[in-house]
One Martini backbone bead per residue (centre of mass of N, CA, C, O) as a GRO file, in nm:
protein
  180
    1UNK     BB    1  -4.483  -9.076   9.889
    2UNK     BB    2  -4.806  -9.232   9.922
    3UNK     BB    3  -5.043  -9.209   9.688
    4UNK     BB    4  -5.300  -9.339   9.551
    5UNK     BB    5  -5.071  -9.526   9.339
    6UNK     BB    6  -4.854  -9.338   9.413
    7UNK     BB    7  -4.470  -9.213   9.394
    8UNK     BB    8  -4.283  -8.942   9.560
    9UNK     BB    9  -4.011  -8.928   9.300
   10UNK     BB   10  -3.717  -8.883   9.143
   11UNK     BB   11  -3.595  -8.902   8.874
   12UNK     BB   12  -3.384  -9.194   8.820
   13UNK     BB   13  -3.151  -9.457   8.742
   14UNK     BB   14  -3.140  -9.568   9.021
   15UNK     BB   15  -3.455  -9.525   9.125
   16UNK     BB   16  -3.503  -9.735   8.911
   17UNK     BB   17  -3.322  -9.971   8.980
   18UNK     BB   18  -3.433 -10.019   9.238
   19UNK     BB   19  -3.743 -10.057   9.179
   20UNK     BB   20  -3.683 -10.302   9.004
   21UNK     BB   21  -3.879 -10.570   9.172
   22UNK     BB   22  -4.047 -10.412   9.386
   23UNK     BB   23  -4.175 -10.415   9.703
   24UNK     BB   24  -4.459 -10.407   9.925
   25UNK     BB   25  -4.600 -10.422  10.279
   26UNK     BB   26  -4.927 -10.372  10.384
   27UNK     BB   27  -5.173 -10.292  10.519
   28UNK     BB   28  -5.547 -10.344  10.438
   29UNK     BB   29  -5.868 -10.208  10.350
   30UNK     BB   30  -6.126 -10.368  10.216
   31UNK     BB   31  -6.150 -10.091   9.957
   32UNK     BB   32  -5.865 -10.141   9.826
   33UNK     BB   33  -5.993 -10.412   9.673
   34UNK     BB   34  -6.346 -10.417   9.721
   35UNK     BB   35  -6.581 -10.277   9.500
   36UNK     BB   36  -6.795 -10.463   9.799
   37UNK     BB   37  -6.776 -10.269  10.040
   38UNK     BB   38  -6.956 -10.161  10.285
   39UNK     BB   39  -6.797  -9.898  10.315
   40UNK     BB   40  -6.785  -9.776  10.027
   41UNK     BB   41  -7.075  -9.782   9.984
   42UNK     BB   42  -7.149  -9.558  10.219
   43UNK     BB   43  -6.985  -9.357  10.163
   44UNK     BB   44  -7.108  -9.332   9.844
   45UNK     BB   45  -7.389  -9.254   9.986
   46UNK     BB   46  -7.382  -9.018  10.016
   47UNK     BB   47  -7.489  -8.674  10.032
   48UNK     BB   48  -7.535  -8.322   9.992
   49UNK     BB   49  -7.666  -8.300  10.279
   50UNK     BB   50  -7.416  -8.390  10.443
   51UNK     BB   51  -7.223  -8.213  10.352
   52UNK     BB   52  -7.339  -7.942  10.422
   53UNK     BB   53  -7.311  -8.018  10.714
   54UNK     BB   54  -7.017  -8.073  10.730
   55UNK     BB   55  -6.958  -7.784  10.653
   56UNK     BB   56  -7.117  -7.628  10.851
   57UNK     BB   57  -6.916  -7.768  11.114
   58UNK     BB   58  -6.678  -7.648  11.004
   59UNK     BB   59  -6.413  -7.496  11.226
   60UNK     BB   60  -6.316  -7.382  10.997
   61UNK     BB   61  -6.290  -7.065  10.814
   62UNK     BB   62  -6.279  -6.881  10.549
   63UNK     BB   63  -5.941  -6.804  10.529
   64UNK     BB   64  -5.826  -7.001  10.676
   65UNK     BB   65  -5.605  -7.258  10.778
   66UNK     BB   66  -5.731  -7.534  10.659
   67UNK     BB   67  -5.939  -7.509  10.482
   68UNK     BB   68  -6.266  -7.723  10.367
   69UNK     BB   69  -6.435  -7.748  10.091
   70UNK     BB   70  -6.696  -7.943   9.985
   71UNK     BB   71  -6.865  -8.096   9.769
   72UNK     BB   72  -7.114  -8.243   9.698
   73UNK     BB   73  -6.979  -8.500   9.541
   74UNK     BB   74  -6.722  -8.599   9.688
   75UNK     BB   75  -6.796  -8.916   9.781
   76UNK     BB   76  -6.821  -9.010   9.457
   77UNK     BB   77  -6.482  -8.856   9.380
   78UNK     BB   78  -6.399  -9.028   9.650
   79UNK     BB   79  -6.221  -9.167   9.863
   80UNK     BB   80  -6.082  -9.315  10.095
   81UNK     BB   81  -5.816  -9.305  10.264
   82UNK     BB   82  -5.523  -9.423  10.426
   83UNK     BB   83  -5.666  -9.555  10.718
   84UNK     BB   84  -5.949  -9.481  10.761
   85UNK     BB   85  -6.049  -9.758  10.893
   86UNK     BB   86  -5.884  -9.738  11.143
   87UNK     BB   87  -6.006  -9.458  11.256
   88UNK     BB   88  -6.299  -9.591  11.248
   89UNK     BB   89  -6.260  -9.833  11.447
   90UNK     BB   90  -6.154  -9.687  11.675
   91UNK     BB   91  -6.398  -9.509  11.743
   92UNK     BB   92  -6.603  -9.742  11.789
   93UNK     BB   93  -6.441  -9.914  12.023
   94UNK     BB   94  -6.480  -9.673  12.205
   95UNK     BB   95  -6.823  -9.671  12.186
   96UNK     BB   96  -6.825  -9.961  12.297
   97UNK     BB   97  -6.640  -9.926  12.572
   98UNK     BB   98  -6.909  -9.717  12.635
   99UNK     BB   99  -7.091  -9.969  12.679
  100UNK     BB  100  -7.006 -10.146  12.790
  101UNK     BB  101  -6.956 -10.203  13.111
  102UNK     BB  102  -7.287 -10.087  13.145
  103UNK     BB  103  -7.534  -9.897  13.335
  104UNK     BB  104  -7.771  -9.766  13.330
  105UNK     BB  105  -7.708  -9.458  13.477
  106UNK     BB  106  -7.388  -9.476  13.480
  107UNK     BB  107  -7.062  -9.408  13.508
  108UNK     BB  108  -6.809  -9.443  13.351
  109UNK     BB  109  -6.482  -9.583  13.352
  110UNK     BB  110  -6.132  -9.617  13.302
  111UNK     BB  111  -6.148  -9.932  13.327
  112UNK     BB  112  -6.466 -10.008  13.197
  113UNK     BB  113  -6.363  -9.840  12.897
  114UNK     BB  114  -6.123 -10.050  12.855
  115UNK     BB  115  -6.254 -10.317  12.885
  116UNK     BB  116  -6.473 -10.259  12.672
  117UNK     BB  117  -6.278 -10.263  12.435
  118UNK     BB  118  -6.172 -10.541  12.518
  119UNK     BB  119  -6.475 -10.649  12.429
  120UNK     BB  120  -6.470 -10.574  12.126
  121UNK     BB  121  -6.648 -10.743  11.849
  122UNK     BB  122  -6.573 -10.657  11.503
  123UNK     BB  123  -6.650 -10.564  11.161
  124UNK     BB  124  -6.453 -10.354  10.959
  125UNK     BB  125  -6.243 -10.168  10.742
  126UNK     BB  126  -6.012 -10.346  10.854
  127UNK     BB  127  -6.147 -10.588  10.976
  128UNK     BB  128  -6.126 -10.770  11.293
  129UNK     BB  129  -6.216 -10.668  11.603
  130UNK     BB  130  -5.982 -10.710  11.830
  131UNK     BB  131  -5.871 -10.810  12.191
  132UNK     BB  132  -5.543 -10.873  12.347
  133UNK     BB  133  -5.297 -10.997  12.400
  134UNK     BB  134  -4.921 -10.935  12.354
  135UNK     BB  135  -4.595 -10.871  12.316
  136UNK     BB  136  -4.614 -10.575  12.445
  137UNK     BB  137  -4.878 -10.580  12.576
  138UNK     BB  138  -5.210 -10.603  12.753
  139UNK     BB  139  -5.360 -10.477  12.521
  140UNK     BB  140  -5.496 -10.532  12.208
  141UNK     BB  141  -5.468 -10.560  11.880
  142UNK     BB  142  -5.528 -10.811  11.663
  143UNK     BB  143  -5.403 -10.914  11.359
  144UNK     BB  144  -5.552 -11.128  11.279
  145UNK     BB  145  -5.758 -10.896  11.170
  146UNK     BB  146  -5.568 -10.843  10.906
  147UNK     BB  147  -5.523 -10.715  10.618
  148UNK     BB  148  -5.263 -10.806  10.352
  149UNK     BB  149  -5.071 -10.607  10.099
  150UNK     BB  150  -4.904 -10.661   9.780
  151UNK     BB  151  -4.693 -10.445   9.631
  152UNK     BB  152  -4.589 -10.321   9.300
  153UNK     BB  153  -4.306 -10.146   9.157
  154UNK     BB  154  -4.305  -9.864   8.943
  155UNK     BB  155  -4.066  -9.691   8.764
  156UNK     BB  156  -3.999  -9.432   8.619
  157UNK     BB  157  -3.975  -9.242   8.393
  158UNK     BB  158  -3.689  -9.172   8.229
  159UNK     BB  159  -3.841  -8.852   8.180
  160UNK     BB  160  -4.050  -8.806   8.396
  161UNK     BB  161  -4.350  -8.813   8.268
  162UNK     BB  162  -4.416  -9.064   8.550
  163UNK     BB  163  -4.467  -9.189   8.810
  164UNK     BB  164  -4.452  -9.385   9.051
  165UNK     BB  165  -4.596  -9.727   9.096
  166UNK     BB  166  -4.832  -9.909   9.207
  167UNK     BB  167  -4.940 -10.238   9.284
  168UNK     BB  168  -5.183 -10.482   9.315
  169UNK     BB  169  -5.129 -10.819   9.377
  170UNK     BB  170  -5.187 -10.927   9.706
  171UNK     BB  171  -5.357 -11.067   9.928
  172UNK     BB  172  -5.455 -11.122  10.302
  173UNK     BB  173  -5.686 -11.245  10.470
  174UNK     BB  174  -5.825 -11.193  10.712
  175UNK     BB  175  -5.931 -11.317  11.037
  176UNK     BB  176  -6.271 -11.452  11.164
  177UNK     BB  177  -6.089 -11.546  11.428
  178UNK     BB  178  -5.974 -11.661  11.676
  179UNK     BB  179  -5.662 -11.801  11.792
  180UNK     BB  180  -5.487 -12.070  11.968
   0.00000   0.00000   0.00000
């Protein structure tokens, strides 16, 4: 399982021998390597008042299964998961969508709604999202708009008293324009 720089795997000299030298290649949302990213900013600056809503609104309540309360530096103390940014552009997509190919007072189609995310074109956590055909189906997001990032592995200590890390080696820019 990768998780925010480590590898839970179990040592052994076969897979430190198998891990040294290797590397993986995945999308990466730009807060996972820059800094001064504009998501990770927004993140970062929500404050106690917005946790407390936060909590107040979760619908699990303490004492169940799957219970999570937030201390109020949360957002401070933590980063956003992997995949956060693909989830929140996911989530603006849709709500362009209803946006879009829409006269006001007016109900929105599931055709309308369809076609409305698939004029949606904007920058977010995740790279530039747009969408078009692609190779397996009628419309899709295109990926020349995802950033991808080369991580070198690096293998458990012989003792097992530290896992598998990977680190961040090279990224490759999304593109901020359509191809032809």
């Amino acid at each position: 399982e990768i998780d925010n720089g480590t590898l839970d795997l179990m040592s052994s000299e076969n897979i430190s021998m198998l891990l040294r030298g290797a590397s993986y290649i995945r999308h990466a949302e730009s807060f996972s390597f820059d800094p001064s990213d504009k998501f990770l900013k927004s993140w970062s600056s929500q404050n106690s008042t917005f946790v407390h809503e936060v909590n107040a609104a979760f619908p699990i309540k303490e004492g169940e299964g799957g219970f999570f309360h937030a201390p109020s530096d949360y957002f401070q103390r933590n980063i956003p998961a992997i995949d956060a940014g693909f989830v929140y552009d996911a989530t603006i997509s849709i709500g362009i969508g209803a946006c879009n190919n829409r006269e006001p007072s007016t109900m929105t189609t599931s055709i309308q709604h369809r076609d409305g995310i698939f004029a949606a074109n904007f920058t977010g956590p995740s790279g530039h999202v747009f969408y078009g055909p692609t190779s397996d189906q009628p419309g899709g997001r295109i990926g020349t708009g995802v950033a991808y990032a080369a991580f070198n592995i690096m293998p458990p200590s012989k003792d097992g008293s530290s896992p598998s890390l990977y680190r961040l080696t090279d990224v490759t820019p999304a593109c901020t324009k359509e191809l032809s």
